[in-house]
Short mmCIF file of C-alpha atoms and ligand atoms in Angstrom, two decimals:
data_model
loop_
_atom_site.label_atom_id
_atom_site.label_comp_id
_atom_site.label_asym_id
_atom_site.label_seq_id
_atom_site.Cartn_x
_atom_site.Cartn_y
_atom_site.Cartn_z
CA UNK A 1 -154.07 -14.82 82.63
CA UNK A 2 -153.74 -18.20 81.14
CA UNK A 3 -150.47 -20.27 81.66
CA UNK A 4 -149.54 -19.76 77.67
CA UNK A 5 -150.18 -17.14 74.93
CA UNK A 6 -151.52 -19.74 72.28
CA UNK A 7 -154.14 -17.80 70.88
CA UNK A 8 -156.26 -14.41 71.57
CA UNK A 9 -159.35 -16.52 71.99
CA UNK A 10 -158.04 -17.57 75.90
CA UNK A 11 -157.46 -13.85 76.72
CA UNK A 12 -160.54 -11.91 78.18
CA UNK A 13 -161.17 -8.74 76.72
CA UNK A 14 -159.99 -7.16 80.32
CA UNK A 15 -156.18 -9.30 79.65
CA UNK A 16 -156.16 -8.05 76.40
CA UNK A 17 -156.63 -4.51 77.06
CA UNK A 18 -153.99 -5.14 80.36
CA UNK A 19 -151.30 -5.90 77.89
CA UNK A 20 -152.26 -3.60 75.68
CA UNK A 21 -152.09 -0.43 78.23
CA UNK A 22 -148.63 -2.65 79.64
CA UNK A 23 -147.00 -2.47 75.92
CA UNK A 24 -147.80 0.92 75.83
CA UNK A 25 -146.19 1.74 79.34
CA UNK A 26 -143.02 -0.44 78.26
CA UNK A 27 -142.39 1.05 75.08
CA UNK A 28 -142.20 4.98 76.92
CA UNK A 29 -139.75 3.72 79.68
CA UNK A 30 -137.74 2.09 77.41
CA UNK A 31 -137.58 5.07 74.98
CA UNK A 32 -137.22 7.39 77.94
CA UNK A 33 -133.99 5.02 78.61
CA UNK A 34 -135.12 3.37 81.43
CA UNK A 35 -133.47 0.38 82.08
CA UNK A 36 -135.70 -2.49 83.85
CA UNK A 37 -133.88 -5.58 83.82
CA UNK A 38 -136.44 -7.73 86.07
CA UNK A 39 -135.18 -11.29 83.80
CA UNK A 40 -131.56 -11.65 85.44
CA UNK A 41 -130.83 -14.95 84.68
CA UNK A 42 -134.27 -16.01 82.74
CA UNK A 43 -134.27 -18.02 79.52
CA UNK A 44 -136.29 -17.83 76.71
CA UNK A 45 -135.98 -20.99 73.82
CA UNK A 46 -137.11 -20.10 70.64
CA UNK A 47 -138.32 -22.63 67.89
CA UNK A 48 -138.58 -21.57 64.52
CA UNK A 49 -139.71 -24.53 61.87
CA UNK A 50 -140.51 -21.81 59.87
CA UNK A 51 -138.36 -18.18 58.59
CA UNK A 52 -138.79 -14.97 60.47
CA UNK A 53 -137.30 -11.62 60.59
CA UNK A 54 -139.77 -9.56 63.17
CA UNK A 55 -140.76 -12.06 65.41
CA UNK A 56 -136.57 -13.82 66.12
CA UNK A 57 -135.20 -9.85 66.18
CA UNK A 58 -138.49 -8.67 68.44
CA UNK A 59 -138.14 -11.57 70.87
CA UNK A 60 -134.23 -11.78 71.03
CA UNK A 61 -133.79 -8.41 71.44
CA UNK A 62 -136.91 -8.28 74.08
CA UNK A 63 -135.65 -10.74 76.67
CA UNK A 64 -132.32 -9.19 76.58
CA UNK A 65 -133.31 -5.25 77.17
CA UNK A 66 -134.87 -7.02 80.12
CA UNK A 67 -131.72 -8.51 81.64
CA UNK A 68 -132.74 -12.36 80.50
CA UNK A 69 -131.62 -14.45 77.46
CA UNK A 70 -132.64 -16.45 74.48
CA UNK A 71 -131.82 -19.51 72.68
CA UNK A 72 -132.63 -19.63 68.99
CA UNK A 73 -133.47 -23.03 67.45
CA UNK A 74 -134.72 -24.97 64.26
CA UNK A 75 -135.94 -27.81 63.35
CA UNK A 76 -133.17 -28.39 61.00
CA UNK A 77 -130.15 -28.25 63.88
CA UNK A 78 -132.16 -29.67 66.58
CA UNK A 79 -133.39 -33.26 66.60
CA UNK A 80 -136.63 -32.67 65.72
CA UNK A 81 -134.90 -33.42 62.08
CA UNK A 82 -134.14 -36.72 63.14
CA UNK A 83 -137.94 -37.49 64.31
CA UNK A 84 -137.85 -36.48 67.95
CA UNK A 85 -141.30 -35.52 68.48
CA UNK A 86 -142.32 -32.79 69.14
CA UNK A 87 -143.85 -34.08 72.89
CA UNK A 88 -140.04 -35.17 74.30
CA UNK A 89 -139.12 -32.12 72.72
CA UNK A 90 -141.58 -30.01 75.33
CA UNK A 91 -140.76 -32.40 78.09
CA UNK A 92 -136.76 -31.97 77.90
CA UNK A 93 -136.38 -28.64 76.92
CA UNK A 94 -138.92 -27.19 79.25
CA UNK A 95 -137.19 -28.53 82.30
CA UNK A 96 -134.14 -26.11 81.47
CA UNK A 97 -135.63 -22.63 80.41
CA UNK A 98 -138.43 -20.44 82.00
CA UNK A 99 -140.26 -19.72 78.80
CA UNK A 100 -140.80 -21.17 75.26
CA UNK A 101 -141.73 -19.57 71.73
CA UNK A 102 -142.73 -21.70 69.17
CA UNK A 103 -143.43 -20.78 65.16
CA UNK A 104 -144.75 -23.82 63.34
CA UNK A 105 -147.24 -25.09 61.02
CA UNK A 106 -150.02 -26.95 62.38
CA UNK A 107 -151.53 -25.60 65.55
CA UNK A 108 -152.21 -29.17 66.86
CA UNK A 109 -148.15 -29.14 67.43
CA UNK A 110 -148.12 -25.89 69.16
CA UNK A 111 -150.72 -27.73 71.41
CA UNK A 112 -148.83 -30.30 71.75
CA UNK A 113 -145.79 -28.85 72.72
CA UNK A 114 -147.74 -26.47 75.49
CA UNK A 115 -149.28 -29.80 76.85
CA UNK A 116 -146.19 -31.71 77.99
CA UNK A 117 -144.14 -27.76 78.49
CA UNK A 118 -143.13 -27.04 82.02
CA UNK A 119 -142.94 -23.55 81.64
CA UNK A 120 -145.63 -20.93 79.41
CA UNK A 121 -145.72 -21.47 75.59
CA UNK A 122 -145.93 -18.46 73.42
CA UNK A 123 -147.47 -19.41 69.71
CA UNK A 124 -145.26 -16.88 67.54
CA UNK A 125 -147.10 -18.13 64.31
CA UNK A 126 -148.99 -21.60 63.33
CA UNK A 127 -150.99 -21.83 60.07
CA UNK A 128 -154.58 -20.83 62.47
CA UNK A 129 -153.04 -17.77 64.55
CA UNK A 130 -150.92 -15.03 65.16
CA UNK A 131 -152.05 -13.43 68.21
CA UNK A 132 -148.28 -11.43 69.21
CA UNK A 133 -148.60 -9.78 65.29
CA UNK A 134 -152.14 -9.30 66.32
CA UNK A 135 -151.35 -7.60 70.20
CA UNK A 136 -148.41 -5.13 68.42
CA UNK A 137 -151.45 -4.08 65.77
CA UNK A 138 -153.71 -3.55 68.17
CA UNK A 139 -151.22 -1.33 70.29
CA UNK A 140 -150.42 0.77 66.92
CA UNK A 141 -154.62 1.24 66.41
CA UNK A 142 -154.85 2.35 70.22
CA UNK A 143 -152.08 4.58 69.74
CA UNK A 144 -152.32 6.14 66.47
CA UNK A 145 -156.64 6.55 67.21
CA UNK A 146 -156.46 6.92 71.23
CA UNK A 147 -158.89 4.13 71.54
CA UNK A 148 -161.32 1.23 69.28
CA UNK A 149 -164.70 2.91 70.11
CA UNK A 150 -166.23 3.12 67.06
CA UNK A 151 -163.36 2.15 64.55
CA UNK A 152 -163.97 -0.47 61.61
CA UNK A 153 -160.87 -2.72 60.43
CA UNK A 154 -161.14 -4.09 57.38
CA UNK A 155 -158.96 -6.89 56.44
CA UNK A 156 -158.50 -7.73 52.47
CA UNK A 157 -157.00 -10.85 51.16
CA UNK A 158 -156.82 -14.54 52.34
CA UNK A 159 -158.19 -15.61 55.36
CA UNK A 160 -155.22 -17.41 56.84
CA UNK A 161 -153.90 -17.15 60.16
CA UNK A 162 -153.92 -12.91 60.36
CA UNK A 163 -157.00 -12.57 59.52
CA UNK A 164 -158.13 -15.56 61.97
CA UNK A 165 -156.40 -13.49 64.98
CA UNK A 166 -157.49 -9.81 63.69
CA UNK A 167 -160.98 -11.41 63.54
CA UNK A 168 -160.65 -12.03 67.65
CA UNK A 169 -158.83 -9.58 68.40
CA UNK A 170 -160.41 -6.67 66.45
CA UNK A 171 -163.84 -8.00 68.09
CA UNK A 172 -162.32 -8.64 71.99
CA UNK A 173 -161.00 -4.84 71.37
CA UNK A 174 -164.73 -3.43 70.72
CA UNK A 175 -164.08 -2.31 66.63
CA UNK A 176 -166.23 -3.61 64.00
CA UNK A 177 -164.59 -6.27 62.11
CA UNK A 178 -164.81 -6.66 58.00
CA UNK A 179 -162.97 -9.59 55.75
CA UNK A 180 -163.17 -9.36 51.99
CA UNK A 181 -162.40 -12.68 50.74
CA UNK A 182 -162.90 -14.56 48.14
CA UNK A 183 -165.09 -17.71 48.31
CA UNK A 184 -162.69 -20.78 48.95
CA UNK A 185 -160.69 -19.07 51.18
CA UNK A 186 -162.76 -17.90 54.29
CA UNK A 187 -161.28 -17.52 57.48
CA UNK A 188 -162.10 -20.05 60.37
CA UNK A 189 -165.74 -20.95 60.24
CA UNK A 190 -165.68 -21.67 64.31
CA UNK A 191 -164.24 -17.94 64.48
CA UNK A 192 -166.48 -16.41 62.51
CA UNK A 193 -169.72 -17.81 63.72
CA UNK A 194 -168.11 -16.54 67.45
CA UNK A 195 -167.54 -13.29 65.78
CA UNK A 196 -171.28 -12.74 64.63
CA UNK A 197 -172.48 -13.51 67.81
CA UNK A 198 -169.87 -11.30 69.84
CA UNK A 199 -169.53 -8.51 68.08
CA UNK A 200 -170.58 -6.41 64.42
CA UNK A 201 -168.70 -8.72 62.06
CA UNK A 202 -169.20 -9.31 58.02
CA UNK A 203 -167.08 -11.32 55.91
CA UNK A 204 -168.07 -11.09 52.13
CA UNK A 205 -165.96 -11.52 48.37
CA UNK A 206 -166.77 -7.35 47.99
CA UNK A 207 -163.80 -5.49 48.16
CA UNK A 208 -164.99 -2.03 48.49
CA UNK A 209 -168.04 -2.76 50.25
CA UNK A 210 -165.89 -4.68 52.58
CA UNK A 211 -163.60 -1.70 53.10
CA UNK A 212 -166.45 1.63 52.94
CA UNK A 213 -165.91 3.94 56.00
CA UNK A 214 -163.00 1.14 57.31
CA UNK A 215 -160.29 3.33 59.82
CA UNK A 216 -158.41 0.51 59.65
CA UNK A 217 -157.15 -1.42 56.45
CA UNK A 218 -154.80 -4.35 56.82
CA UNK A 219 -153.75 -7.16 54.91
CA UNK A 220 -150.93 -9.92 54.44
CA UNK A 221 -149.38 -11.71 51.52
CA UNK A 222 -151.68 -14.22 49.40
CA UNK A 223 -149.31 -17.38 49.44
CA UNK A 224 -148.46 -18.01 53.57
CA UNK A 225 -145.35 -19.80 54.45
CA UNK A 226 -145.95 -22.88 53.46
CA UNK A 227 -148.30 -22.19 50.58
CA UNK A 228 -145.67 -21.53 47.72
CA UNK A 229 -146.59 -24.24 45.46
CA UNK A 230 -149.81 -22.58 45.65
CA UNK A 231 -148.74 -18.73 44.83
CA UNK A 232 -149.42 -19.13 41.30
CA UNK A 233 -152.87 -20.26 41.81
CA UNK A 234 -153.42 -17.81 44.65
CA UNK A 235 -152.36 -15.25 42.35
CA UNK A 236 -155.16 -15.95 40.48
CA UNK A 237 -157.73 -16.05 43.16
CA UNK A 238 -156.73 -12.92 44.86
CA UNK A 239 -156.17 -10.72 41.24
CA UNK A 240 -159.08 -8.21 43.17
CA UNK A 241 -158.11 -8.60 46.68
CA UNK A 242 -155.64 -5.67 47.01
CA UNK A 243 -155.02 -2.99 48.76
CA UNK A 244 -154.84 -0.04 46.26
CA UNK A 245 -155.79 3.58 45.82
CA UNK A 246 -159.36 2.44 45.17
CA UNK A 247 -160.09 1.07 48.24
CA UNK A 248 -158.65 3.56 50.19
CA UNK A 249 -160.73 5.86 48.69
CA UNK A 250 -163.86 4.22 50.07
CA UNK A 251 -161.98 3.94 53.31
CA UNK A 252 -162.68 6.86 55.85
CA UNK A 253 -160.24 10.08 55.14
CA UNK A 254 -157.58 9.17 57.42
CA UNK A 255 -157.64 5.54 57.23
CA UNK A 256 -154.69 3.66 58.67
CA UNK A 257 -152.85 0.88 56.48
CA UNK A 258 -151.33 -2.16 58.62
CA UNK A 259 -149.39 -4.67 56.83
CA UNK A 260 -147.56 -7.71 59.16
CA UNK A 261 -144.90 -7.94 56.85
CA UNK A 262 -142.83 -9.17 54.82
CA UNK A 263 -145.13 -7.43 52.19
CA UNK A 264 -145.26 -7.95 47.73
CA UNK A 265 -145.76 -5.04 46.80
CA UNK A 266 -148.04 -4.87 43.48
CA UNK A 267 -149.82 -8.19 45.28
CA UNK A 268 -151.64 -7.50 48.21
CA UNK A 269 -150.82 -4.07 48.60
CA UNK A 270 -149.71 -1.16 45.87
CA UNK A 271 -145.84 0.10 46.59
CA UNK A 272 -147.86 3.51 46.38
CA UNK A 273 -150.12 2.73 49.56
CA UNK A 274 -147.56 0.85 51.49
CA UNK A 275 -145.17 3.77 51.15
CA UNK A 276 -147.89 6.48 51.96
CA UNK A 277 -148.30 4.65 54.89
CA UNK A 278 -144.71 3.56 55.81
CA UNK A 279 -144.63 5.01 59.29
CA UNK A 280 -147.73 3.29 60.35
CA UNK A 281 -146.50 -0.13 59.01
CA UNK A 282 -143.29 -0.18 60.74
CA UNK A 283 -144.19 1.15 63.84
CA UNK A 284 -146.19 -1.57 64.10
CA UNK A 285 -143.47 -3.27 63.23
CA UNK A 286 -141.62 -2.26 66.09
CA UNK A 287 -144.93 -2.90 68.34
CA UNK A 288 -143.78 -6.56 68.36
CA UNK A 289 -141.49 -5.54 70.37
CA UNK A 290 -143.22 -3.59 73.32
CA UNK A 291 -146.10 -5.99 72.86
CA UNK A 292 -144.56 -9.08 73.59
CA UNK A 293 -142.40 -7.71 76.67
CA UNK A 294 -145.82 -7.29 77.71
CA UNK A 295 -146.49 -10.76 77.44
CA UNK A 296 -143.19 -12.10 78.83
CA UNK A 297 -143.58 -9.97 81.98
CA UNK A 298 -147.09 -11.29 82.06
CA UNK A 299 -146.12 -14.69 81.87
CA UNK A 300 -142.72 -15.12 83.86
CA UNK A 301 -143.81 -12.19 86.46
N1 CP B 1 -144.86 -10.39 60.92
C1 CP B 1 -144.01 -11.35 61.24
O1 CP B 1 -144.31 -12.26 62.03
O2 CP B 1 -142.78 -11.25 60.67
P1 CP B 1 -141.66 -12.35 60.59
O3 CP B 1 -142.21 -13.49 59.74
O4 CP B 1 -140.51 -11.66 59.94
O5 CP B 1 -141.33 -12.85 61.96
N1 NVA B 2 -149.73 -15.19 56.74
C1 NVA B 2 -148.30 -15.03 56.79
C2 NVA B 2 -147.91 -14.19 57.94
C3 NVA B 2 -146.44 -13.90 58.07
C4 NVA B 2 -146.10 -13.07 59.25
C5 NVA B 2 -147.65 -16.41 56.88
O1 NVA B 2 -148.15 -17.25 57.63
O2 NVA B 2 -146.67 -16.64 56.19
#
């Protein structure tokens, strides 16, 4: 596998399907009670320029039910606030941990960072990917429906940084990908043209023809981090793009519903969906955490 986990594009089909089947391994030892500790004395740093819930608790909690440890840090407390850059940041912190997480905006700076980084770089968000949310939904699909042969995903909403990784992942994984976007607001063109010619892709502004015979139905919140002096604007643009009792009726019967979280409801997804569908959504939840051990032991093993 590559040195970093930077986006889903670097991992081979045959990686991706390694972590996968690893995740799922992880997750029954640990809820058999297993204890595998192989991190003893391993650190993790964590650098969050932007909010999290999921991805801090998944990774915090990760490295320690494996015996290692974690350092949580943001750009407001570190001295990234007082213009270090963001290269002597990699190049001093690197030298004293095993491992590095970074959430930020611009993927060029998660590039940056893995450039001058002494140890493996995990992206944990940037504005173009999100390839751990993307692993964990993967696992939940492959456990929930045994395997991708033959399964659609359908992804409704903007095409921001989910829908850039479910494009490549939902693809490297064998399903048939769908976006229903609106115009202005397309994924990744680079992605997409890859897409058509890997795999049995569409992206078009219909909704329900988008979503017809989908066994998967995702979708994330219409104003990312970063976008909020957009939402009202993005309100507008997305007024069709949600995921309601309509479009799960032209779904297959048993559909799945994925969500990333945090969710609106009454936005991009009806309370009345999300709740049907609860015990999918945070189990996948959850996923982030058996996914990424995957990657860590991947990485530091
Ligand atoms: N899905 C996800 O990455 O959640 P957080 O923003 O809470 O980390
Ligand atoms: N698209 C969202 C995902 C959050 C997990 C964002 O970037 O804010």
């Amino acid at each position: 596998m590559h040195k970093n986990f930077l986006c889903l594009k670097d991992c081979s089909a045959d990686e991706l399907n390694y972590l996968l089947r690893r995740a799922i391994k992880l997750k029954s030892r640990f809820k058999a009670g297993e204890v595998y500790r192989p991190f003893e004395g391993k650190v993790l740093a964590m650098l969050f320029e932007k909010a999290s819930t999921r991805t801090r608790v998944s990774f915090e909690a990760g490295m320690a039910q494996l015996g290692g440890t974690s350092i949580y840090l943001n750009t407001s407390e570190t001295q990234l606030k007082n213009e270090e850059t963001i290269e002597d940041t990699a190049r001093a912190v690197s030298r004293m941990v095993d491992l590095v997480m970074i959430r930020t905006g611009p993927h060029s700076r998660l590039e940056a960072f893995a450039k001058e980084s002494e140890v493996p770089v995990i992206n944990g968000l940037t504005d173009f990917a999100h390839p751990c949310q993307v692993l964990a939904d993967l696992m939940t699909i492959r456990e929930r429906k045994g395997s991708f042969k033959g399964l659609k995903l359908c992804f409704v909403g903007d095409g921001n940084n989910m829908a850039n990784s479910l494009i490549v992942g939902g693809i490297k994984a064998g399903m048939a990908v769908r976006i229903a976007c609106p115009a202005g607001y397309l994924p990744d063109a680079a992605l997409m043209d890859w897409a058509r010619k890997t795999g049995d892709f569409d992206c078009q502004p219909d909704v329900l023809g988008m979503a017809k015979g989908a066994d998967v139905v995702y979708t994330d919140v219409w104003a990312s981090m970063g976008q909020e002096g957009e939402a009202e604007e993005r309100r507008a643009a997305f007024a069709g793009y949600q995921v309601n009792q309509a479009v799960m009726d032209v779904a297959n019967a048993g559909a799945m519903v994925l969500h990333c979280l945090p969710a609106h409801r009454g936005e991009e997804i009806t309370a009345e969906v999300l709740e049907a569908h609860a015990d999918e959504i945070f189990e996948e939840a959850e996923n982030r955490l058996h996914a990424q051990k995957a990657v860590l032991v991947r990485l530091l093993g």
